[in-house]
XYZ file of C-alpha atoms in Angstrom:
360
model
C -72.570 64.578 113.175
C -69.544 65.272 113.080
C -68.707 62.501 110.967
C -71.980 62.660 109.389
C -72.007 66.618 108.447
C -67.824 65.041 106.722
C -69.324 62.363 105.471
C -72.781 64.845 103.540
C -69.700 67.507 102.044
C -66.867 64.039 100.680
C -70.200 62.991 99.608
C -70.941 66.530 96.651
C -67.440 66.143 96.546
C -67.019 63.089 94.604
C -70.799 64.820 92.576
C -69.724 66.950 90.888
C -66.364 65.228 90.362
C -67.088 62.367 89.586
C -65.598 60.528 86.239
C -63.017 63.818 86.113
C -65.556 65.884 85.151
C -66.048 69.485 87.434
C -69.835 70.222 86.865
C -71.848 73.194 88.786
C -74.509 76.359 87.980
C -74.131 79.756 87.247
C -76.705 82.447 88.021
C -77.666 86.215 87.519
C -76.753 88.045 90.936
C -79.610 89.654 90.521
C -82.122 87.806 88.859
C -81.174 84.115 90.039
C -81.896 83.005 86.726
C -79.386 80.731 84.754
C -77.383 82.155 82.203
C -76.597 80.798 79.221
C -73.178 81.193 76.944
C -70.935 81.180 80.096
C -67.211 80.361 79.353
C -65.828 78.112 81.629
C -62.173 77.416 82.372
C -58.943 76.124 84.863
C -56.021 77.361 84.220
C -54.520 74.395 83.711
C -55.942 73.252 80.558
C -55.849 74.908 77.632
C -60.196 73.817 76.445
C -63.086 75.038 78.539
C -66.475 74.296 78.051
C -69.854 76.907 77.807
C -73.100 76.697 80.217
C -76.243 75.435 78.676
C -79.705 77.044 78.565
C -79.832 75.915 81.838
C -76.863 77.764 83.679
C -75.395 73.556 83.596
C -71.405 72.941 83.331
C -70.239 70.400 82.518
C -65.481 70.591 82.676
C -64.321 67.725 81.871
C -60.849 68.259 83.812
C -57.635 66.314 82.077
C -56.008 66.018 85.400
C -56.308 66.110 89.576
C -57.745 69.596 90.383
C -55.558 70.889 93.652
C -57.113 73.344 95.946
C -55.869 76.465 94.974
C -56.396 76.300 91.223
C -58.439 79.040 89.695
C -61.337 78.678 88.000
C -62.591 81.446 84.971
C -66.071 81.998 84.408
C -66.756 84.830 81.432
C -69.116 85.659 79.654
C -70.213 89.335 77.608
C -72.474 90.816 79.119
C -71.246 89.781 82.840
C -68.236 91.082 85.097
C -65.604 87.744 84.643
C -64.834 85.941 88.013
C -62.184 83.379 88.995
C -62.738 81.519 91.859
C -60.015 78.234 93.428
C -61.366 75.382 93.758
C -61.893 75.713 97.642
C -63.989 78.094 97.385
C -65.692 76.853 94.685
C -66.773 74.135 96.759
C -68.110 76.203 99.261
C -70.258 77.923 97.565
C -71.871 74.704 96.390
C -70.463 74.806 93.158
C -72.769 77.504 91.886
C -71.871 80.506 91.115
C -73.550 84.042 90.434
C -71.789 86.748 88.192
C -73.140 90.577 88.478
C -73.495 92.222 84.837
C -70.815 94.586 83.163
C -72.353 97.984 82.740
C -69.470 99.386 81.542
C -69.862 96.968 78.665
C -74.217 97.658 78.201
C -73.231 101.330 78.126
C -72.253 101.736 75.199
C -74.319 98.951 73.396
C -77.736 100.376 70.930
C -80.564 98.915 70.562
C -82.685 99.151 67.284
C -85.324 96.932 67.852
C -87.376 97.585 64.481
C -83.616 97.054 62.601
C -84.811 94.222 59.892
C -81.536 92.259 59.219
C -80.263 89.884 56.265
C -80.849 86.381 55.634
C -77.667 86.199 54.009
C -74.323 88.843 53.120
C -74.807 90.729 50.148
C -71.971 90.578 46.753
C -72.239 93.070 44.582
C -70.120 91.939 41.712
C -67.617 94.907 40.952
C -65.237 94.765 37.700
C -63.075 91.896 36.834
C -58.984 91.852 36.263
C -58.226 92.163 33.353
C -55.672 89.396 33.373
C -56.924 86.110 35.499
C -54.687 85.268 38.034
C -53.873 83.648 41.726
C -51.668 82.684 44.033
C -50.233 86.360 43.415
C -48.743 89.316 45.556
C -51.092 92.368 47.441
C -50.954 95.684 48.773
C -53.132 98.766 49.465
C -51.501 102.269 49.324
C -52.933 105.824 48.579
C -57.225 104.159 47.675
C -55.655 102.149 45.498
C -55.025 98.159 45.281
C -52.068 97.262 43.721
C -51.237 93.054 41.951
C -48.703 91.846 40.894
C -47.631 88.485 39.545
C -49.329 85.128 39.853
C -49.281 81.939 37.740
C -50.811 81.648 35.765
C -51.322 78.795 34.507
C -53.859 75.859 33.556
C -52.443 72.337 34.251
C -54.138 69.082 32.931
C -54.615 65.824 33.499
C -55.571 63.760 29.704
C -56.210 60.950 31.665
C -58.440 61.932 33.750
C -59.939 65.039 31.438
C -60.883 62.548 28.056
C -62.727 60.080 30.396
C -64.716 62.981 32.023
C -65.604 64.564 28.388
C -66.552 60.915 27.434
C -69.059 58.884 29.982
C -68.424 55.958 28.138
C -65.612 55.039 29.107
C -67.018 53.331 32.664
C -67.461 49.846 34.127
C -71.601 49.300 32.418
C -70.341 50.155 28.705
C -67.045 47.772 29.633
C -64.094 50.467 29.044
C -66.456 50.955 25.296
C -65.391 55.304 24.095
C -67.750 53.715 20.697
C -63.651 54.972 19.139
C -60.524 52.977 18.474
C -57.459 53.509 20.616
C -56.030 54.972 18.769
C -58.086 58.024 18.545
C -58.349 57.111 22.708
C -54.755 57.812 23.087
C -55.613 61.578 20.090
C -57.624 62.924 22.579
C -55.513 62.259 25.829
C -52.708 64.042 24.067
C -54.550 66.819 23.325
C -55.828 67.468 26.259
C -52.382 67.063 27.951
C -51.312 69.736 24.876
C -53.952 72.214 26.680
C -52.500 72.100 29.652
C -49.956 75.576 30.343
C -47.610 76.250 33.761
C -46.809 80.072 33.408
C -46.119 82.274 35.380
C -46.934 86.312 34.272
C -45.383 90.315 35.556
C -48.256 92.032 35.055
C -48.860 95.319 36.880
C -53.132 95.687 37.666
C -54.559 98.392 39.807
C -58.200 98.629 40.630
C -58.783 101.895 41.191
C -61.659 101.777 44.033
C -63.031 105.259 44.149
C -63.840 104.923 40.240
C -64.613 101.748 40.498
C -62.484 100.662 37.466
C -59.113 98.594 36.857
C -56.098 100.050 35.226
C -53.276 97.571 34.165
C -49.569 96.944 31.980
C -47.250 94.643 31.260
C -43.945 94.601 33.330
C -40.361 94.158 32.042
C -40.201 92.471 35.456
C -39.245 89.405 35.689
C -42.168 86.914 36.054
C -42.830 85.492 39.720
C -46.029 83.559 41.889
C -46.760 83.252 44.977
C -44.859 86.112 46.786
C -45.452 89.164 49.016
C -46.457 92.782 49.244
C -45.842 94.881 52.167
C -46.344 99.063 51.657
C -44.397 101.669 53.261
C -46.579 104.540 53.688
C -43.548 106.870 55.784
C -41.521 106.140 51.401
C -44.550 105.809 49.935
C -43.099 102.400 48.046
C -43.980 99.345 47.794
C -41.980 96.215 47.753
C -42.070 92.754 46.066
C -40.797 89.731 48.117
C -39.988 86.011 48.110
C -41.497 83.926 45.888
C -40.678 81.819 42.926
C -40.441 81.565 39.672
C -39.855 79.693 36.635
C -36.826 77.944 34.411
C -37.452 79.015 31.046
C -38.298 75.206 29.874
C -41.184 75.897 32.914
C -39.653 72.421 33.668
C -37.748 73.608 36.576
C -39.042 76.358 40.264
C -36.601 78.576 41.134
C -36.869 81.233 44.504
C -36.460 84.637 43.221
C -33.975 87.269 44.504
C -34.723 90.083 43.194
C -37.059 92.558 45.921
C -38.719 95.089 43.144
C -39.971 97.990 45.038
C -42.930 100.382 43.401
C -41.572 103.958 44.197
C -45.520 105.907 43.941
C -44.421 109.210 43.285
C -42.523 109.085 41.309
C -43.527 106.204 39.423
C -41.093 104.281 39.120
C -38.814 100.262 39.771
C -36.359 100.059 41.108
C -34.678 96.373 41.598
C -32.687 95.225 44.435
C -30.879 91.268 44.017
C -29.824 91.276 47.554
C -32.051 89.344 49.521
C -31.730 86.896 51.834
C -35.030 85.033 52.755
C -35.890 82.809 50.248
C -38.828 81.599 50.235
C -42.808 80.930 49.902
C -45.352 81.147 52.402
C -43.338 83.040 54.727
C -45.408 85.669 56.233
C -43.840 89.734 56.486
C -44.526 92.493 58.098
C -44.102 95.889 58.612
C -42.253 98.643 61.341
C -42.090 101.916 61.216
C -39.373 101.677 57.977
C -38.972 97.729 59.340
C -39.623 95.327 57.437
C -39.814 91.492 58.814
C -39.616 87.764 57.214
C -40.525 84.662 58.976
C -41.063 80.997 58.591
C -42.063 79.968 55.206
C -40.551 76.608 53.173
C -37.048 77.352 50.893
C -36.967 73.758 48.314
C -39.285 70.835 47.006
C -37.789 67.430 47.206
C -38.486 65.009 44.095
C -41.321 63.616 45.987
C -42.586 67.067 46.627
C -41.500 66.585 50.471
C -41.246 70.565 51.797
C -38.355 71.797 53.222
C -39.053 74.241 56.061
C -36.446 77.474 57.330
C -37.382 79.197 61.431
C -34.908 82.276 59.947
C -35.917 85.684 60.958
C -34.454 89.041 59.021
C -34.886 92.658 59.483
C -34.778 95.030 56.631
C -34.178 97.850 57.205
C -35.186 99.874 54.044
C -33.733 103.357 55.422
C -29.935 102.145 54.922
C -30.788 99.052 52.561
C -29.179 96.995 54.676
C -30.165 92.823 56.564
C -30.076 92.104 60.077
C -30.991 87.781 60.881
C -33.441 88.215 64.124
C -33.439 84.804 66.546
C -35.597 81.847 65.260
C -38.361 80.811 65.851
C -39.562 77.819 67.935
C -39.807 76.163 64.457
C -39.352 75.635 61.170
C -43.096 75.633 58.906
C -45.430 78.227 56.403
C -46.679 80.609 58.413
C -48.736 83.738 58.358
C -49.509 85.649 60.592
C -51.039 89.875 62.113
C -48.271 92.434 63.799
C -51.119 94.365 66.571
C -48.867 97.320 67.621
C -45.142 96.123 68.701
C -46.285 92.315 69.030
C -46.004 89.703 65.867
C -48.770 87.102 66.411
C -48.217 83.523 64.018
C -50.894 82.496 63.432
C -51.509 77.984 62.554
C -49.512 77.721 60.109
C -47.940 74.138 57.686
C -44.208 71.585 58.417
C -46.097 68.712 57.088
C -49.169 69.002 59.147
C -51.381 71.484 59.693
C -50.154 73.800 63.080
C -52.780 74.830 65.222
C -50.539 76.540 67.654
C -49.664 80.258 68.256
C -46.392 82.374 68.296
C -46.667 86.112 69.045
C -42.424 87.985 68.838
C -41.840 91.005 70.764
C -40.149 94.294 68.515
C -38.793 95.985 71.800
């Protein structure tokens, strides 16, 4: 009888892990009904799977699983559960979850509430000056927008072809006018092209729903960041780039502008060791942290990235260089408590990783 039982267990194991797949079922502990959308994942691999409407899951394994490896089961309405592979096998690959009453107590159900089919947008007053790649910050009920790119670059050949449908194969590329006229129209299209940055300060008053605007004497810049220092009621303009006088070259900006909102003045600091674009910026107490970004673009269009991290003490005006990032890249992130989360980025290719930096 023992050989038969052993064979039965082995067959059950093979059935549930055939071709490196772990299969099973998740049920409600009280009703024994299947639970849909349970997140199932293995501690030794990043991705997981979800149960279907029958409560069944099929987790693809990329390497051999061990008896003491843990399998996790989580659901928004149920208490999370983890089982070793050995225990899961002992339960015949069937898991029962209990409802998490602590989460359900905080849920208010409105049975008669009508849901919108789509998000509702409200059109607000437009900016006085159109721009993009600007810096922005929220302070004291207002949105501050400074600088940005106002370029209107045009491919003259492409625009001329779009404006003249006869320039196609069907008409043998005959536009209906001479070659000299074609060249003139292409040149006109290029002449309408413009590259430039601005130094406008535009302020949106949320309570009054209107814009204030003024042209400053500050250097024109774009692709920069803005940080609001709540303790000192100041806005810092950091990084980005500017154009040469003839707009043929781009340079990283060294200056830091500080908008003193209380006194309505602007201070300029010409020291910034973190000259970059597309970097991550954060503020914690009196410290501004700048991380990564790109610092150069070669003639072939290839960018040079940095892994540097700098801290600026707004109280003393001193800069400090912190530890390097794991890799040089353009990135963005968020500060939660004392931990910085860097999410994704770009260093010649799109990145999907997440890195953390503890400020303690």
